[in-house]
Short mmCIF file of C-alpha atoms and ligand atoms in Angstrom, two decimals:
data_model
loop_
_atom_site.label_atom_id
_atom_site.label_comp_id
_atom_site.label_asym_id
_atom_site.label_seq_id
_atom_site.Cartn_x
_atom_site.Cartn_y
_atom_site.Cartn_z
CA MET A 1 27.92 11.78 37.47
CA PRO A 2 30.29 9.15 36.02
CA THR A 3 29.65 8.39 32.37
CA SER A 4 30.21 5.33 30.25
CA THR A 5 32.91 5.31 27.61
CA ILE A 6 33.07 3.09 24.56
CA HIS A 7 36.08 3.01 22.32
CA LEU A 8 37.69 0.86 19.69
CA THR A 9 41.49 0.67 19.61
CA PRO A 10 43.50 -0.76 16.78
CA ASN A 11 45.58 -3.60 18.11
CA PRO A 12 47.07 -4.80 14.81
CA PRO A 13 46.09 -7.01 13.15
CA HIS A 14 42.99 -6.85 15.38
CA GLN A 15 40.86 -4.31 17.28
CA THR A 16 39.83 -4.11 20.91
CA LEU A 17 36.42 -2.75 21.92
CA THR A 18 36.53 -1.27 25.41
CA LEU A 19 33.38 -0.46 27.40
CA ASP A 20 33.69 1.32 30.75
CA ILE A 21 30.33 1.17 32.51
CA PRO A 22 29.64 3.14 35.73
CA ALA A 23 28.06 1.37 38.74
CA GLU A 24 24.64 3.00 38.09
CA GLY A 25 24.63 1.61 34.53
CA VAL A 26 23.44 3.14 31.25
CA ALA A 27 19.97 3.23 29.73
CA LEU A 28 19.27 2.89 26.00
CA GLU A 29 16.86 4.97 23.99
CA GLY A 30 16.15 6.07 20.46
CA ARG A 31 14.84 5.10 17.03
CA ILE A 32 17.36 3.15 15.02
CA GLN A 33 17.70 1.06 11.90
CA VAL A 34 19.81 -2.05 11.52
CA PRO A 35 21.76 -3.06 8.40
CA GLY A 36 20.22 -5.19 5.66
CA ASP A 37 19.47 -8.87 6.22
CA LYS A 38 22.58 -10.94 5.57
CA SER A 39 20.76 -14.04 4.27
CA ILE A 40 18.60 -12.02 1.87
CA SER A 41 21.61 -9.96 0.71
CA HIS A 42 23.56 -13.09 -0.32
CA ARG A 43 20.56 -14.55 -2.13
CA ALA A 44 19.74 -11.31 -3.99
CA LEU A 45 23.31 -11.13 -5.32
CA MET A 46 23.40 -14.81 -6.29
CA LEU A 47 19.97 -15.01 -7.93
CA GLY A 48 20.66 -11.71 -9.67
CA ALA A 49 23.91 -13.17 -11.03
CA ILE A 50 22.28 -16.26 -12.58
CA SER A 51 19.12 -14.59 -13.93
CA THR A 52 18.62 -12.95 -17.27
CA GLY A 53 18.26 -9.17 -17.16
CA GLU A 54 19.02 -6.77 -14.36
CA THR A 55 18.40 -7.17 -10.64
CA ALA A 56 18.19 -3.98 -8.58
CA ILE A 57 18.87 -4.33 -4.85
CA LYS A 58 18.16 -1.71 -2.20
CA GLY A 59 19.33 -2.05 1.40
CA LEU A 60 22.06 -4.60 0.64
CA LEU A 61 24.17 -5.40 3.70
CA LEU A 62 27.63 -3.89 3.24
CA GLY A 63 29.19 -6.36 5.66
CA GLU A 64 32.22 -8.46 4.83
CA ASP A 65 30.16 -11.59 4.07
CA PRO A 66 27.99 -10.22 1.21
CA ARG A 67 31.06 -8.40 -0.14
CA ARG A 68 32.66 -11.84 -0.50
CA THR A 69 29.63 -13.12 -2.40
CA ALA A 70 29.76 -10.12 -4.73
CA ALA A 71 33.51 -10.57 -5.34
CA CYS A 72 33.12 -14.31 -6.10
CA PHE A 73 30.42 -13.69 -8.72
CA GLN A 74 32.35 -10.75 -10.21
CA ALA A 75 35.24 -13.19 -10.64
CA MET A 76 32.84 -15.38 -12.66
CA GLY A 77 31.97 -12.60 -15.09
CA VAL A 78 28.97 -11.01 -13.37
CA GLU A 79 28.81 -7.21 -13.51
CA ILE A 80 27.83 -5.72 -10.16
CA THR A 81 27.78 -1.93 -9.81
CA ASP A 82 29.10 0.05 -6.85
CA LEU A 83 28.05 -1.80 -3.67
CA GLU A 84 27.85 1.48 -1.74
CA ALA A 85 25.17 2.91 -4.06
CA GLU A 86 21.57 3.20 -2.86
CA TRP A 87 20.55 0.75 -5.58
CA VAL A 88 23.05 -2.00 -6.37
CA LYS A 89 22.57 -3.37 -9.90
CA VAL A 90 23.47 -6.92 -10.86
CA LYS A 91 23.65 -7.70 -14.58
CA GLY A 92 22.69 -11.36 -14.71
CA VAL A 93 24.57 -13.71 -17.04
CA GLY A 94 21.73 -16.27 -17.14
CA LEU A 95 21.62 -19.76 -15.69
CA GLY A 96 24.57 -21.93 -16.75
CA ASN A 97 26.61 -18.99 -18.04
CA LEU A 98 28.99 -18.30 -15.16
CA GLN A 99 32.55 -18.04 -16.44
CA GLU A 100 35.36 -20.22 -15.13
CA PRO A 101 37.30 -17.96 -12.72
CA VAL A 102 41.04 -17.64 -13.28
CA ASP A 103 41.80 -17.79 -9.56
CA VAL A 104 40.56 -19.33 -6.30
CA LEU A 105 37.14 -18.09 -5.13
CA ASN A 106 37.52 -16.94 -1.52
CA ALA A 107 34.38 -16.89 0.65
CA GLY A 108 36.23 -15.39 3.65
CA ASN A 109 34.28 -16.07 6.85
CA SER A 110 31.00 -16.72 5.04
CA GLY A 111 29.44 -20.19 5.22
CA THR A 112 26.42 -18.97 3.27
CA THR A 113 28.61 -17.78 0.37
CA LEU A 114 30.48 -21.05 0.17
CA ARG A 115 27.65 -23.54 0.71
CA LEU A 116 25.09 -21.86 -1.54
CA MET A 117 27.63 -21.15 -4.25
CA LEU A 118 28.72 -24.81 -4.28
CA GLY A 119 25.28 -25.77 -5.60
CA LEU A 120 25.73 -23.40 -8.53
CA LEU A 121 29.35 -24.35 -9.28
CA ALA A 122 28.81 -28.11 -9.13
CA SER A 123 25.98 -27.84 -11.68
CA GLN A 124 27.79 -25.48 -14.07
CA PRO A 125 28.93 -27.69 -16.98
CA ASP A 126 32.48 -27.58 -18.31
CA CYS A 127 33.93 -25.21 -15.72
CA PHE A 128 36.52 -25.93 -13.04
CA PHE A 129 36.48 -24.04 -9.74
CA THR A 130 38.55 -23.90 -6.58
CA VAL A 131 37.01 -22.40 -3.44
CA THR A 132 38.34 -21.57 -0.01
CA GLY A 133 37.71 -19.39 3.02
CA ASP A 134 39.35 -18.04 6.16
CA ARG A 135 40.69 -20.18 8.99
CA SER A 136 37.22 -20.53 10.58
CA LEU A 137 35.47 -21.47 7.34
CA ARG A 138 38.19 -23.95 6.38
CA SER A 139 37.39 -25.87 9.57
CA ARG A 140 33.58 -25.96 9.07
CA PRO A 141 31.89 -29.10 7.70
CA MET A 142 31.22 -29.01 3.97
CA SER A 143 30.20 -32.68 3.80
CA ARG A 144 26.63 -31.63 4.56
CA VAL A 145 26.48 -30.08 1.07
CA VAL A 146 29.15 -32.14 -0.70
CA ALA A 147 27.38 -35.47 0.07
CA PRO A 148 23.98 -34.55 -1.47
CA LEU A 149 25.70 -32.85 -4.41
CA GLN A 150 27.70 -36.05 -4.99
CA GLN A 151 24.40 -37.98 -4.94
CA MET A 152 23.35 -35.70 -7.77
CA GLY A 153 26.54 -36.65 -9.63
CA ALA A 154 28.80 -33.75 -8.62
CA GLN A 155 32.58 -34.00 -8.76
CA ILE A 156 34.11 -32.33 -5.70
CA TRP A 157 37.48 -32.91 -4.04
CA GLY A 158 38.91 -31.61 -0.78
CA ARG A 159 40.67 -32.40 2.46
CA HIS A 160 39.24 -34.87 4.97
CA ASN A 161 37.47 -37.04 2.47
CA ASN A 162 36.18 -34.04 0.48
CA SER A 163 34.61 -32.43 3.54
CA LEU A 164 36.79 -29.38 4.21
CA ALA A 165 37.70 -26.33 2.12
CA PRO A 166 39.75 -25.69 0.06
CA LEU A 167 37.60 -27.63 -2.41
CA ALA A 168 37.99 -28.24 -6.12
CA ILE A 169 34.88 -28.66 -8.27
CA GLN A 170 34.54 -29.90 -11.83
CA GLY A 171 31.13 -28.55 -12.83
CA ARG A 172 28.85 -30.86 -14.81
CA ARG A 173 25.18 -31.53 -15.53
CA LEU A 174 23.59 -33.03 -12.38
CA ASN A 175 20.63 -35.36 -11.81
CA PRO A 176 17.65 -34.46 -9.65
CA ILE A 177 17.27 -36.22 -6.27
CA HIS A 178 14.97 -36.29 -3.29
CA TYR A 179 17.24 -35.41 -0.40
CA HIS A 180 16.20 -36.01 3.23
CA SER A 181 18.51 -33.66 5.09
CA PRO A 182 19.60 -34.84 8.55
CA VAL A 183 19.90 -31.19 9.68
CA ALA A 184 17.45 -28.29 9.56
CA SER A 185 19.82 -26.04 7.62
CA ALA A 186 18.85 -23.35 5.15
CA GLN A 187 22.34 -23.47 3.69
CA VAL A 188 21.98 -27.18 2.87
CA LYS A 189 18.43 -26.75 1.55
CA SER A 190 19.42 -23.74 -0.57
CA CYS A 191 22.53 -25.40 -2.00
CA ILE A 192 20.50 -28.35 -3.31
CA LEU A 193 17.69 -26.15 -4.63
CA LEU A 194 20.21 -24.01 -6.51
CA ALA A 195 21.83 -27.14 -7.95
CA GLY A 196 18.34 -28.35 -8.91
CA LEU A 197 17.75 -25.25 -11.05
CA MET A 198 19.82 -26.76 -13.87
CA CYS A 199 18.62 -30.38 -13.56
CA ASN A 200 16.07 -31.99 -15.85
CA GLY A 201 13.15 -32.81 -13.53
CA GLN A 202 12.16 -32.34 -9.92
CA THR A 203 14.66 -31.89 -7.10
CA THR A 204 13.15 -32.23 -3.61
CA VAL A 205 14.60 -31.34 -0.22
CA THR A 206 12.92 -32.52 2.98
CA GLU A 207 14.26 -31.14 6.25
CA PRO A 208 13.58 -32.34 9.82
CA ALA A 209 12.29 -28.90 10.91
CA LEU A 210 11.63 -25.69 9.06
CA SER A 211 14.71 -23.51 8.46
CA ARG A 212 14.68 -19.97 7.01
CA ASP A 213 12.82 -19.85 3.68
CA HIS A 214 14.33 -16.79 1.96
CA THR A 215 15.64 -18.90 -0.92
CA GLU A 216 12.21 -20.35 -1.63
CA ARG A 217 10.53 -16.93 -1.55
CA MET A 218 13.13 -15.33 -3.76
CA LEU A 219 13.35 -18.18 -6.26
CA LYS A 220 9.58 -17.96 -6.75
CA ALA A 221 9.79 -14.19 -7.20
CA PHE A 222 12.51 -14.68 -9.86
CA GLY A 223 10.21 -17.07 -11.76
CA ALA A 224 11.28 -20.57 -10.64
CA ASN A 225 8.72 -23.35 -10.56
CA LEU A 226 8.89 -24.17 -6.86
CA THR A 227 6.36 -25.69 -4.48
CA VAL A 228 6.47 -26.00 -0.71
CA ASP A 229 4.72 -28.61 1.43
CA PRO A 230 4.70 -27.07 4.90
CA GLU A 231 3.39 -30.29 6.51
CA SER A 232 6.41 -32.38 5.52
CA HIS A 233 8.92 -29.48 5.41
CA SER A 234 9.58 -30.33 1.77
CA VAL A 235 10.44 -28.05 -1.15
CA VAL A 236 10.30 -29.15 -4.78
CA ILE A 237 12.00 -27.29 -7.60
CA ALA A 238 11.37 -28.16 -11.24
CA GLY A 239 14.30 -27.75 -13.61
CA PRO A 240 15.59 -26.51 -15.88
CA ALA A 241 14.47 -23.11 -14.62
CA GLN A 242 14.33 -19.72 -16.30
CA LEU A 243 15.05 -16.89 -13.87
CA GLN A 244 14.34 -13.26 -14.60
CA GLY A 245 16.05 -10.39 -12.74
CA GLN A 246 13.89 -8.58 -10.17
CA THR A 247 13.81 -5.68 -7.73
CA VAL A 248 14.72 -6.72 -4.18
CA ILE A 249 14.33 -4.42 -1.18
CA VAL A 250 16.31 -5.97 1.67
CA PRO A 251 14.75 -5.47 5.13
CA GLY A 252 16.81 -4.89 8.29
CA ASP A 253 18.33 -8.05 9.73
CA ILE A 254 16.44 -9.44 12.74
CA SER A 255 19.66 -11.19 13.77
CA SER A 256 21.29 -7.74 14.11
CA ALA A 257 18.17 -6.24 15.73
CA ALA A 258 18.35 -9.02 18.34
CA PHE A 259 21.35 -7.36 20.03
CA TRP A 260 19.35 -4.18 20.64
CA LEU A 261 16.17 -6.07 21.60
CA VAL A 262 18.08 -7.86 24.34
CA ALA A 263 20.12 -4.79 25.33
CA ALA A 264 16.96 -2.74 25.96
CA ALA A 265 15.05 -5.66 27.51
CA ILE A 266 17.73 -6.19 30.19
CA THR A 267 18.62 -2.56 30.90
CA PRO A 268 16.39 -0.58 33.31
CA GLY A 269 14.96 2.65 31.91
CA SER A 270 15.43 1.63 28.26
CA GLU A 271 13.07 2.01 25.30
CA LEU A 272 14.07 1.55 21.67
CA VAL A 273 12.28 1.41 18.34
CA ILE A 274 14.08 -0.58 15.66
CA GLU A 275 12.61 0.33 12.29
CA ASN A 276 12.21 -1.80 9.19
CA VAL A 277 13.13 -5.23 10.54
CA GLY A 278 12.46 -8.45 8.58
CA VAL A 279 9.96 -10.58 10.52
CA ASN A 280 9.76 -13.62 8.28
CA PRO A 281 8.18 -16.33 10.53
CA THR A 282 11.14 -18.65 9.85
CA ARG A 283 13.37 -16.04 11.56
CA THR A 284 11.23 -14.77 14.45
CA GLY A 285 12.13 -17.51 16.94
CA VAL A 286 14.05 -14.84 18.87
CA LEU A 287 10.82 -12.86 19.36
CA GLU A 288 9.04 -16.01 20.57
CA ALA A 289 11.86 -16.87 22.98
CA LEU A 290 11.89 -13.30 24.35
CA ALA A 291 8.07 -13.40 24.67
CA LYS A 292 8.46 -16.61 26.73
CA MET A 293 10.86 -14.65 28.92
CA GLU A 294 8.14 -11.97 29.25
CA ALA A 295 10.07 -9.28 27.40
CA ASP A 296 8.04 -6.21 26.40
CA ILE A 297 8.31 -6.16 22.59
CA THR A 298 5.61 -4.99 20.18
CA LEU A 299 5.44 -5.13 16.39
CA GLU A 300 4.27 -1.92 14.71
CA ASN A 301 3.58 -0.95 11.11
CA GLU A 302 3.61 -4.55 9.81
CA ARG A 303 3.87 -4.77 6.02
CA LEU A 304 5.13 -6.94 3.13
CA VAL A 305 8.17 -5.64 1.19
CA THR A 306 9.18 -7.49 -2.02
CA GLY A 307 7.83 -10.76 -0.63
CA GLU A 308 9.22 -10.54 2.92
CA PRO A 309 7.24 -9.50 6.05
CA VAL A 310 8.65 -6.36 7.73
CA ALA A 311 7.78 -4.43 10.93
CA ASP A 312 9.10 -1.82 13.37
CA LEU A 313 9.94 -3.36 16.72
CA ARG A 314 9.40 -1.45 19.99
CA VAL A 315 11.18 -2.83 23.05
CA ARG A 316 11.06 -1.61 26.64
CA HIS A 317 12.90 -2.87 29.68
CA SER A 318 11.00 -5.46 31.71
CA ARG A 319 11.67 -8.12 34.32
CA LEU A 320 12.59 -11.24 32.38
CA LYS A 321 11.85 -14.83 33.44
CA GLY A 322 13.96 -17.88 32.67
CA CYS A 323 12.50 -20.36 30.17
CA VAL A 324 13.25 -23.43 28.05
CA ILE A 325 14.33 -22.87 24.43
CA ASP A 326 14.50 -26.08 22.41
CA GLY A 327 13.04 -28.26 19.64
CA ASP A 328 11.71 -26.78 16.40
CA LEU A 329 12.21 -23.27 17.77
CA ILE A 330 16.01 -23.67 17.52
CA PRO A 331 16.36 -23.47 13.70
CA ARG A 332 14.23 -20.30 13.76
CA LEU A 333 16.61 -18.55 16.21
CA ILE A 334 19.83 -20.39 15.41
CA ASP A 335 21.98 -17.24 15.14
CA GLU A 336 20.41 -15.62 18.21
CA VAL A 337 21.43 -18.22 20.80
CA PRO A 338 24.53 -16.22 21.91
CA ILE A 339 22.52 -13.05 22.58
CA LEU A 340 19.64 -15.03 24.15
CA ALA A 341 22.22 -16.49 26.55
CA VAL A 342 23.01 -12.90 27.57
CA ALA A 343 19.29 -12.16 28.08
CA ALA A 344 18.99 -15.28 30.26
CA LEU A 345 21.71 -13.98 32.61
CA PHE A 346 19.40 -11.13 33.59
CA ALA A 347 16.22 -13.20 33.91
CA GLU A 348 14.76 -14.57 37.10
CA GLY A 349 15.51 -18.29 37.46
CA THR A 350 17.21 -20.73 35.11
CA THR A 351 17.11 -20.80 31.30
CA LEU A 352 17.75 -24.05 29.50
CA ILE A 353 18.79 -24.05 25.82
CA ARG A 354 18.76 -27.54 24.26
CA ASP A 355 18.88 -29.10 20.76
CA ALA A 356 21.38 -26.44 19.69
CA GLN A 357 24.36 -28.68 18.83
CA GLU A 358 24.55 -26.91 15.43
CA LEU A 359 26.13 -23.99 17.28
CA ARG A 360 29.30 -26.01 17.59
CA VAL A 361 29.94 -25.70 13.83
CA LYS A 362 29.19 -22.00 13.34
CA GLU A 363 31.85 -19.29 12.89
CA SER A 364 33.15 -20.55 16.26
CA ASP A 365 31.95 -23.26 18.67
CA ARG A 366 29.40 -20.82 20.05
CA LEU A 367 28.37 -23.00 23.02
CA ALA A 368 31.95 -23.38 24.27
CA VAL A 369 32.95 -19.79 23.51
CA MET A 370 29.88 -18.16 25.07
CA ALA A 371 30.18 -20.35 28.18
CA SER A 372 33.87 -19.53 28.66
CA GLN A 373 33.67 -15.81 27.85
CA LEU A 374 30.52 -15.04 29.83
CA SER A 375 32.06 -16.88 32.81
CA ARG A 376 34.93 -14.40 32.70
CA LEU A 377 32.39 -11.62 33.32
CA GLY A 378 31.13 -13.52 36.39
CA ALA A 379 28.18 -15.35 34.79
CA GLN A 380 26.98 -18.68 36.17
CA LEU A 381 26.32 -21.00 33.25
CA THR A 382 27.03 -24.59 32.25
CA GLU A 383 27.91 -25.84 28.80
CA LEU A 384 25.81 -28.86 27.78
CA PRO A 385 26.53 -31.10 24.76
CA ASP A 386 23.66 -29.47 22.88
CA GLY A 387 23.09 -26.21 24.71
CA LEU A 388 23.56 -24.07 27.78
CA GLU A 389 22.06 -23.94 31.26
CA ILE A 390 22.12 -20.36 32.46
CA GLN A 391 21.48 -19.03 35.97
CA GLY A 392 19.68 -15.69 35.97
CA GLY A 393 20.09 -12.76 38.35
CA ALA A 394 23.70 -12.14 37.41
CA ALA A 395 25.84 -9.28 38.75
CA LEU A 396 28.52 -9.08 36.06
CA HIS A 397 31.86 -7.30 36.31
CA GLY A 398 34.14 -6.11 33.54
CA ALA A 399 36.90 -8.42 32.31
CA GLU A 400 39.00 -9.15 29.25
CA VAL A 401 37.13 -11.40 26.80
CA ASP A 402 37.65 -12.58 23.23
CA SER A 403 35.35 -12.83 20.21
CA TYR A 404 37.22 -15.85 18.83
CA THR A 405 36.78 -13.95 15.52
CA ASP A 406 33.03 -14.67 15.62
CA HIS A 407 30.88 -11.62 14.82
CA ARG A 408 27.87 -12.70 16.87
CA VAL A 409 30.06 -13.54 19.87
CA ALA A 410 31.75 -10.10 19.66
CA MET A 411 28.41 -8.27 19.69
CA SER A 412 26.79 -10.50 22.33
CA LEU A 413 29.76 -9.86 24.63
CA ALA A 414 29.41 -6.10 24.03
CA ILE A 415 25.77 -6.24 25.20
CA ALA A 416 26.77 -8.30 28.26
CA ALA A 417 29.47 -5.68 28.91
CA LEU A 418 26.81 -2.92 28.94
CA ARG A 419 25.36 -4.57 32.04
CA SER A 420 28.75 -5.29 33.65
CA THR A 421 30.24 -2.69 35.95
CA GLY A 422 33.73 -1.50 35.20
CA VAL A 423 35.92 -2.06 32.18
CA THR A 424 35.37 -4.86 29.65
CA GLN A 425 37.83 -5.29 26.82
CA ILE A 426 36.64 -7.37 23.87
CA GLN A 427 39.59 -8.65 21.87
CA ARG A 428 39.29 -9.25 18.11
CA ALA A 429 36.16 -7.07 18.12
CA GLU A 430 36.60 -6.24 14.41
CA ALA A 431 34.74 -9.51 13.72
CA ALA A 432 31.47 -7.54 14.10
CA ALA A 433 32.02 -6.10 10.60
CA VAL A 434 31.12 -9.47 9.06
CA SER A 435 27.44 -8.64 9.57
CA TYR A 436 27.30 -5.24 11.33
CA PRO A 437 30.00 -2.71 10.36
CA ASP A 438 28.29 0.17 12.24
CA PHE A 439 27.65 -1.75 15.47
CA LYS A 440 29.84 0.48 17.64
CA SER A 441 28.42 3.78 16.35
CA THR A 442 24.83 2.58 16.93
CA LEU A 443 25.82 1.48 20.43
CA GLU A 444 27.18 4.96 21.17
CA THR A 445 24.06 6.63 19.70
CA ILE A 446 21.61 4.79 21.94
CA CYS A 447 23.56 4.87 25.20
CA ARG A 448 22.01 7.55 27.46
CA GLN A 449 24.06 8.46 30.53
C1 LIG B 501 21.99 -19.03 6.92
C2 LIG B 501 21.61 -20.19 7.51
C3 LIG B 501 22.01 -20.58 8.87
C4 LIG B 501 22.57 -19.41 9.65
C5 LIG B 501 23.53 -18.59 8.84
C6 LIG B 501 22.84 -18.04 7.61
C7 LIG B 501 21.53 -18.73 5.54
O1 LIG B 501 23.00 -21.58 8.78
O2 LIG B 501 23.20 -19.88 10.82
O3 LIG B 501 24.03 -17.51 9.61
O4 LIG B 501 21.62 -17.57 5.11
O5 LIG B 501 21.07 -19.67 4.88
P1 LIG B 501 22.60 -23.13 8.66
O6 LIG B 501 21.90 -23.30 7.38
O7 LIG B 501 23.90 -23.86 8.69
O8 LIG B 501 21.76 -23.41 9.86
#
């Protein structure tokens, strides 16, 4: 019987992931774990850095993005022990005590590192900072955080009217504001809340729809005086705050689990259990969208771990139905749109994704890139200004595709390739390491011939 082969070839300076799938396909089975949640990993490192005392972190994501956060704070005088250790220890310097770095802080590909950190740098009196990132990050809009920080009195300079990195920041004492954010963005919300920590008085952020709330949960756990009004999607932080180092156990990342949920849901004969996945309700939009599509997913062993809900997820193959994914659901599945587009290809009928224009300013323009790359595999889908219209019932064939250096695109294309007959080559596949360094080895583990 023909078997599938999966291999990664160095193609300097990039890598190519090749999947060769036989006509009868592959089924997926096993019990797996996914790496630590990326959003929680960044926040644990940052809050640990600005607290007094030690923060101990278990399950930290060892992807490129959190490594950038760690390196930036180390450059500002924060001691962080071996990142590969079971427990990573952060020796906090205390709020307002970051040191002026002697070189440029480089956030790499990580929007979360740069946008959250800006709130801390802008409010750090008497220090000067320069920050940058890779080619993708240097093209992403920073005005969404620069504008509210300027309203608080921040001094920030950069290209394109201070809206693109590299940025220069002269830290100073800021004033509290009530900011009505035009976008439901946890990065914007978190940046302002972090800047508010050092202000005298109440800083409020109101967002148009609820975005992920890891910052709020963790700030409270570290001792901040923070209140949430769920009705108006408002968060109030009272400054100046006193943060105390804590223990943080990082759950598995639901955004990484989503690749396996969809892979098993669309592949006949598959059953997977993904253990220890964070199921914070501000992140479970992907489960709701897959439930709308009639996927067979159950939550087992639900529990609370250091303030975050966690469960094991069991997924079995089922016949999916097309659905509409839009409105307030979008911010709760914002990073899962690429892999949901793959799920929709194997559903009966049409799936319509709307209100997702934010995807155009992620690590790549994910609407354009997913539409063009899935089309190369034979998919029928149309790019809309704010989403995708996807025809189900696809019969995909292997082809050469490109990640556009976007980790979630690389992995979504790999799952589409699993259901495409023949050879698919994913160029610049090394991007997966931003959030999921072991993606390929897990893929090999669960593929049953
Ligand atoms: C993140 C927030 C989201 C998400 C990103 C991580 C965070 O971005 O897309 O991957 O950790 O706060 P936006 O806040 O821009 O929606």
